[in-house]
């Protein structure tokens, strides 16, 4: 377990538990360097925003952290475990969704969670029920997933990702396609997960306003590099900072 000392909002010292850390994370495709020496820290109990234009390298970094891509260089620590030394041990402490949750539409939400629990092993019916309640799906969990809205599928995916009690939850562009009500519900859920369950949540997006409302800190990504990290509570204008820092890094702002 890694700890980092910081300054609290009242000026006092506070100790923060680092549940996700990358050092020099780097990945190239051919001659193009997509992730360039990224150093990321996510603390237990916070929502950390991974903010950058489309094509900035956010998804590539997330896939490396989740073990879906192998890094060319650098190290990844999940709950203090180096993925290069103990990959399975590190992955036991992380859950995530890249793009849209993978579900069987012809099964109910409950049956999908049961299937995932059987594959992973060691997950009780009580734990599944706990995650269903946490995700706010009690009234619809017995319906077939093909009848779910996109927001409900996101909630079911989050319940699935949390069943094995990870210390880190990673979501790549989770608000894509959601209506305003769905975005608000997801924002409340993720903040509750971080602040009440003491989970480190990393959320990627290119939507400034949503990140401002959802996150405790934001890391700004441009041209494959993590160019700055800001506390959302600061009085600075995040939009102006984002535009200034990403102007030279390329990538389409959408």
mmCIF file of C-alpha atoms in Angstrom, residues 32-226:
data_model
loop_
_atom_site.group_PDB
_atom_site.id
_atom_site.type_symbol
_atom_site.label_atom_id
_atom_site.label_comp_id
_atom_site.label_asym_id
_atom_site.label_seq_id
_atom_site.Cartn_x
_atom_site.Cartn_y
_atom_site.Cartn_z
ATOM 1 C CA UNK A 32 3.406 7.205 -33.417
ATOM 2 C CA UNK A 33 3.831 7.491 -29.649
ATOM 3 C CA UNK A 34 0.298 7.333 -28.258
ATOM 4 C CA UNK A 35 1.162 7.352 -24.536
ATOM 5 C CA UNK A 36 4.335 9.205 -23.624
ATOM 6 C CA UNK A 37 5.891 8.861 -20.148
ATOM 7 C CA UNK A 38 2.591 9.100 -18.231
ATOM 8 C CA UNK A 39 2.829 9.373 -14.438
ATOM 9 C CA UNK A 40 -0.631 8.969 -12.901
ATOM 10 C CA UNK A 41 -1.733 8.720 -9.260
ATOM 11 C CA UNK A 42 -5.277 7.979 -8.115
ATOM 12 C CA UNK A 43 -6.181 8.065 -4.425
ATOM 13 C CA UNK A 44 -8.707 5.977 -2.513
ATOM 14 C CA UNK A 45 -11.916 7.944 -1.998
ATOM 15 C CA UNK A 46 -11.637 10.240 -5.023
ATOM 16 C CA UNK A 47 -12.991 10.550 -8.550
ATOM 17 C CA UNK A 48 -10.020 11.322 -10.781
ATOM 18 C CA UNK A 49 -10.843 12.740 -14.197
ATOM 19 C CA UNK A 50 -8.740 11.774 -17.201
ATOM 20 C CA UNK A 51 -9.544 14.746 -19.429
ATOM 21 C CA UNK A 52 -8.320 15.227 -22.980
ATOM 22 C CA UNK A 53 -9.334 15.702 -26.622
ATOM 23 C CA UNK A 54 -10.304 12.701 -28.716
ATOM 24 C CA UNK A 55 -7.121 10.933 -29.800
ATOM 25 C CA UNK A 56 -5.053 12.251 -26.879
ATOM 26 C CA UNK A 57 -4.105 8.776 -25.601
ATOM 27 C CA UNK A 58 -6.625 8.304 -22.785
ATOM 28 C CA UNK A 59 -8.066 4.984 -23.936
ATOM 29 C CA UNK A 60 -4.621 3.559 -24.737
ATOM 30 C CA UNK A 61 -3.432 4.357 -21.207
ATOM 31 C CA UNK A 62 -6.580 2.831 -19.716
ATOM 32 C CA UNK A 63 -6.182 -0.373 -21.753
ATOM 33 C CA UNK A 64 -2.611 -0.731 -20.495
ATOM 34 C CA UNK A 65 -3.696 -0.220 -16.882
ATOM 35 C CA UNK A 66 -6.442 -2.849 -17.294
ATOM 36 C CA UNK A 67 -4.020 -5.318 -18.869
ATOM 37 C CA UNK A 68 -5.653 -5.208 -22.311
ATOM 38 C CA UNK A 69 -2.505 -3.768 -23.925
ATOM 39 C CA UNK A 70 1.129 -4.327 -22.975
ATOM 40 C CA UNK A 71 3.135 -1.184 -22.331
ATOM 41 C CA UNK A 72 6.389 -0.569 -24.206
ATOM 42 C CA UNK A 73 7.910 0.964 -21.077
ATOM 43 C CA UNK A 74 6.930 2.009 -17.587
ATOM 44 C CA UNK A 75 5.360 0.435 -14.516
ATOM 45 C CA UNK A 76 1.803 0.091 -13.241
ATOM 46 C CA UNK A 77 0.974 -0.382 -9.547
ATOM 47 C CA UNK A 78 -2.561 -1.363 -8.536
ATOM 48 C CA UNK A 79 -3.180 -1.247 -4.796
ATOM 49 C CA UNK A 80 0.600 -1.379 -4.369
ATOM 50 C CA UNK A 81 1.150 -4.422 -6.625
ATOM 51 C CA UNK A 82 3.338 -4.103 -9.728
ATOM 52 C CA UNK A 83 1.599 -5.655 -12.746
ATOM 53 C CA UNK A 84 4.955 -6.772 -14.164
ATOM 54 C CA UNK A 85 5.737 -8.812 -11.034
ATOM 55 C CA UNK A 86 2.258 -10.124 -10.116
ATOM 56 C CA UNK A 87 -0.250 -9.493 -12.890
ATOM 57 C CA UNK A 88 -3.073 -11.617 -11.454
ATOM 58 C CA UNK A 89 -2.625 -10.153 -7.994
ATOM 59 C CA UNK A 90 -2.763 -6.618 -9.374
ATOM 60 C CA UNK A 91 -5.819 -7.335 -11.548
ATOM 61 C CA UNK A 92 -7.672 -8.694 -8.508
ATOM 62 C CA UNK A 93 -7.808 -5.111 -7.179
ATOM 63 C CA UNK A 94 -9.180 -3.396 -10.291
ATOM 64 C CA UNK A 95 -12.437 -3.298 -12.233
ATOM 65 C CA UNK A 96 -13.239 -1.415 -15.381
ATOM 66 C CA UNK A 97 -15.365 -0.787 -18.440
ATOM 67 C CA UNK A 98 -13.835 0.235 -21.757
ATOM 68 C CA UNK A 99 -16.372 1.609 -24.242
ATOM 69 C CA UNK A 100 -19.710 -0.146 -23.494
ATOM 70 C CA UNK A 101 -20.367 -2.932 -20.949
ATOM 71 C CA UNK A 102 -20.347 -6.457 -22.424
ATOM 72 C CA UNK A 103 -23.665 -8.100 -21.540
ATOM 73 C CA UNK A 104 -25.900 -10.890 -22.844
ATOM 74 C CA UNK A 105 -29.066 -9.160 -24.021
ATOM 75 C CA UNK A 106 -31.182 -12.328 -23.894
ATOM 76 C CA UNK A 107 -30.410 -12.802 -20.180
ATOM 77 C CA UNK A 108 -31.759 -10.747 -17.297
ATOM 78 C CA UNK A 109 -29.530 -8.346 -15.410
ATOM 79 C CA UNK A 110 -29.420 -10.793 -12.491
ATOM 80 C CA UNK A 111 -28.486 -13.702 -14.779
ATOM 81 C CA UNK A 112 -25.689 -11.646 -16.317
ATOM 82 C CA UNK A 113 -24.260 -10.918 -12.881
ATOM 83 C CA UNK A 114 -24.596 -14.567 -11.840
ATOM 84 C CA UNK A 115 -22.755 -15.667 -14.977
ATOM 85 C CA UNK A 116 -19.922 -13.232 -14.270
ATOM 86 C CA UNK A 117 -19.781 -14.389 -10.645
ATOM 87 C CA UNK A 118 -19.449 -18.025 -11.711
ATOM 88 C CA UNK A 119 -16.591 -17.197 -14.092
ATOM 89 C CA UNK A 120 -14.681 -15.155 -11.520
ATOM 90 C CA UNK A 121 -15.478 -17.408 -8.562
ATOM 91 C CA UNK A 122 -15.774 -16.624 -4.865
ATOM 92 C CA UNK A 123 -18.704 -14.200 -5.234
ATOM 93 C CA UNK A 124 -21.826 -14.914 -3.166
ATOM 94 C CA UNK A 125 -25.462 -14.225 -4.015
ATOM 95 C CA UNK A 126 -25.472 -11.753 -1.127
ATOM 96 C CA UNK A 127 -22.622 -9.810 -2.761
ATOM 97 C CA UNK A 128 -24.481 -9.737 -6.085
ATOM 98 C CA UNK A 129 -27.602 -8.427 -4.346
ATOM 99 C CA UNK A 130 -25.494 -5.800 -2.573
ATOM 100 C CA UNK A 131 -24.137 -4.542 -5.909
ATOM 101 C CA UNK A 132 -27.604 -4.519 -7.478
ATOM 102 C CA UNK A 133 -28.806 -2.277 -4.655
ATOM 103 C CA UNK A 134 -25.713 -0.063 -4.908
ATOM 104 C CA UNK A 135 -26.341 0.418 -8.636
ATOM 105 C CA UNK A 136 -30.028 1.199 -8.031
ATOM 106 C CA UNK A 137 -31.310 -1.664 -10.200
ATOM 107 C CA UNK A 138 -33.489 -3.568 -7.703
ATOM 108 C CA UNK A 139 -36.758 -2.950 -9.604
ATOM 109 C CA UNK A 140 -35.437 -3.949 -13.039
ATOM 110 C CA UNK A 141 -32.768 -6.559 -12.331
ATOM 111 C CA UNK A 142 -34.984 -9.508 -13.390
ATOM 112 C CA UNK A 143 -35.740 -7.982 -16.805
ATOM 113 C CA UNK A 144 -33.804 -8.949 -19.931
ATOM 114 C CA UNK A 145 -30.854 -6.638 -20.573
ATOM 115 C CA UNK A 146 -32.019 -5.991 -24.173
ATOM 116 C CA UNK A 147 -34.839 -3.924 -22.619
ATOM 117 C CA UNK A 148 -32.425 -1.755 -20.601
ATOM 118 C CA UNK A 149 -31.622 1.829 -21.464
ATOM 119 C CA UNK A 150 -27.977 2.737 -22.027
ATOM 120 C CA UNK A 151 -27.851 4.257 -18.549
ATOM 121 C CA UNK A 152 -29.151 1.054 -16.977
ATOM 122 C CA UNK A 153 -26.573 -0.980 -18.905
ATOM 123 C CA UNK A 154 -23.839 1.311 -17.557
ATOM 124 C CA UNK A 155 -25.133 0.785 -14.015
ATOM 125 C CA UNK A 156 -25.216 -2.982 -14.531
ATOM 126 C CA UNK A 157 -21.670 -2.872 -15.899
ATOM 127 C CA UNK A 158 -20.491 -0.960 -12.841
ATOM 128 C CA UNK A 159 -22.209 -3.496 -10.537
ATOM 129 C CA UNK A 160 -20.408 -6.276 -12.416
ATOM 130 C CA UNK A 161 -17.044 -4.486 -12.228
ATOM 131 C CA UNK A 162 -17.380 -4.032 -8.457
ATOM 132 C CA UNK A 163 -18.471 -7.524 -7.414
ATOM 133 C CA UNK A 164 -14.956 -8.741 -6.574
ATOM 134 C CA UNK A 165 -14.361 -5.716 -4.260
ATOM 135 C CA UNK A 166 -11.707 -3.843 -6.283
ATOM 136 C CA UNK A 167 -9.861 -0.835 -4.869
ATOM 137 C CA UNK A 168 -9.866 0.879 -8.286
ATOM 138 C CA UNK A 169 -12.692 1.376 -10.808
ATOM 139 C CA UNK A 170 -11.888 2.660 -14.310
ATOM 140 C CA UNK A 171 -14.522 3.877 -16.776
ATOM 141 C CA UNK A 172 -13.671 5.032 -20.302
ATOM 142 C CA UNK A 173 -16.076 7.730 -21.575
ATOM 143 C CA UNK A 174 -18.994 6.382 -19.480
ATOM 144 C CA UNK A 175 -21.365 9.275 -20.290
ATOM 145 C CA UNK A 176 -21.240 8.784 -24.082
ATOM 146 C CA UNK A 177 -24.784 8.429 -25.412
ATOM 147 C CA UNK A 178 -26.469 9.107 -22.072
ATOM 148 C CA UNK A 179 -29.252 11.675 -21.770
ATOM 149 C CA UNK A 180 -28.917 14.462 -19.132
ATOM 150 C CA UNK A 181 -30.866 12.458 -16.532
ATOM 151 C CA UNK A 182 -28.662 9.404 -17.093
ATOM 152 C CA UNK A 183 -25.504 11.499 -16.832
ATOM 153 C CA UNK A 184 -26.671 13.006 -13.533
ATOM 154 C CA UNK A 185 -27.524 9.563 -12.110
ATOM 155 C CA UNK A 186 -24.131 8.187 -13.134
ATOM 156 C CA UNK A 187 -22.338 11.199 -11.652
ATOM 157 C CA UNK A 188 -24.071 10.724 -8.294
ATOM 158 C CA UNK A 189 -23.335 6.980 -8.318
ATOM 159 C CA UNK A 190 -19.613 7.431 -9.032
ATOM 160 C CA UNK A 191 -19.173 10.131 -6.402
ATOM 161 C CA UNK A 192 -20.942 7.943 -3.834
ATOM 162 C CA UNK A 193 -18.738 4.973 -4.754
ATOM 163 C CA UNK A 194 -15.577 6.988 -4.281
ATOM 164 C CA UNK A 195 -16.495 8.976 -1.195
ATOM 165 C CA UNK A 196 -18.575 6.394 0.718
ATOM 166 C CA UNK A 197 -16.940 3.120 -0.379
ATOM 167 C CA UNK A 198 -13.371 4.547 -0.398
ATOM 168 C CA UNK A 199 -12.733 3.356 -3.969
ATOM 169 C CA UNK A 200 -10.410 5.175 -6.339
ATOM 170 C CA UNK A 201 -12.446 5.982 -9.478
ATOM 171 C CA UNK A 202 -10.754 7.027 -12.727
ATOM 172 C CA UNK A 203 -13.110 8.410 -15.383
ATOM 173 C CA UNK A 204 -12.004 9.492 -18.852
ATOM 174 C CA UNK A 205 -13.878 12.081 -20.884
ATOM 175 C CA UNK A 206 -13.518 15.056 -23.210
ATOM 176 C CA UNK A 207 -16.587 16.816 -21.748
ATOM 177 C CA UNK A 208 -15.360 19.694 -19.585
ATOM 178 C CA UNK A 209 -18.588 20.580 -17.802
ATOM 179 C CA UNK A 210 -19.302 17.019 -16.747
ATOM 180 C CA UNK A 211 -15.782 16.466 -15.421
ATOM 181 C CA UNK A 212 -15.983 19.692 -13.451
ATOM 182 C CA UNK A 213 -19.105 18.446 -11.643
ATOM 183 C CA UNK A 214 -18.035 14.825 -11.212
ATOM 184 C CA UNK A 215 -14.360 14.866 -10.265
ATOM 185 C CA UNK A 216 -12.239 15.766 -7.253
ATOM 186 C CA UNK A 217 -9.095 16.107 -9.382
ATOM 187 C CA UNK A 218 -8.503 16.213 -13.115
ATOM 188 C CA UNK A 219 -5.453 15.115 -15.102
ATOM 189 C CA UNK A 220 -5.248 16.860 -18.464
ATOM 190 C CA UNK A 221 -3.943 14.715 -21.338
ATOM 191 C CA UNK A 222 -2.634 16.070 -24.632
ATOM 192 C CA UNK A 223 -0.564 14.440 -27.356
ATOM 193 C CA UNK A 224 -0.095 11.293 -25.289
ATOM 194 C CA UNK A 225 1.264 13.160 -22.257
ATOM 195 C CA UNK A 226 -0.256 13.986 -18.883
#
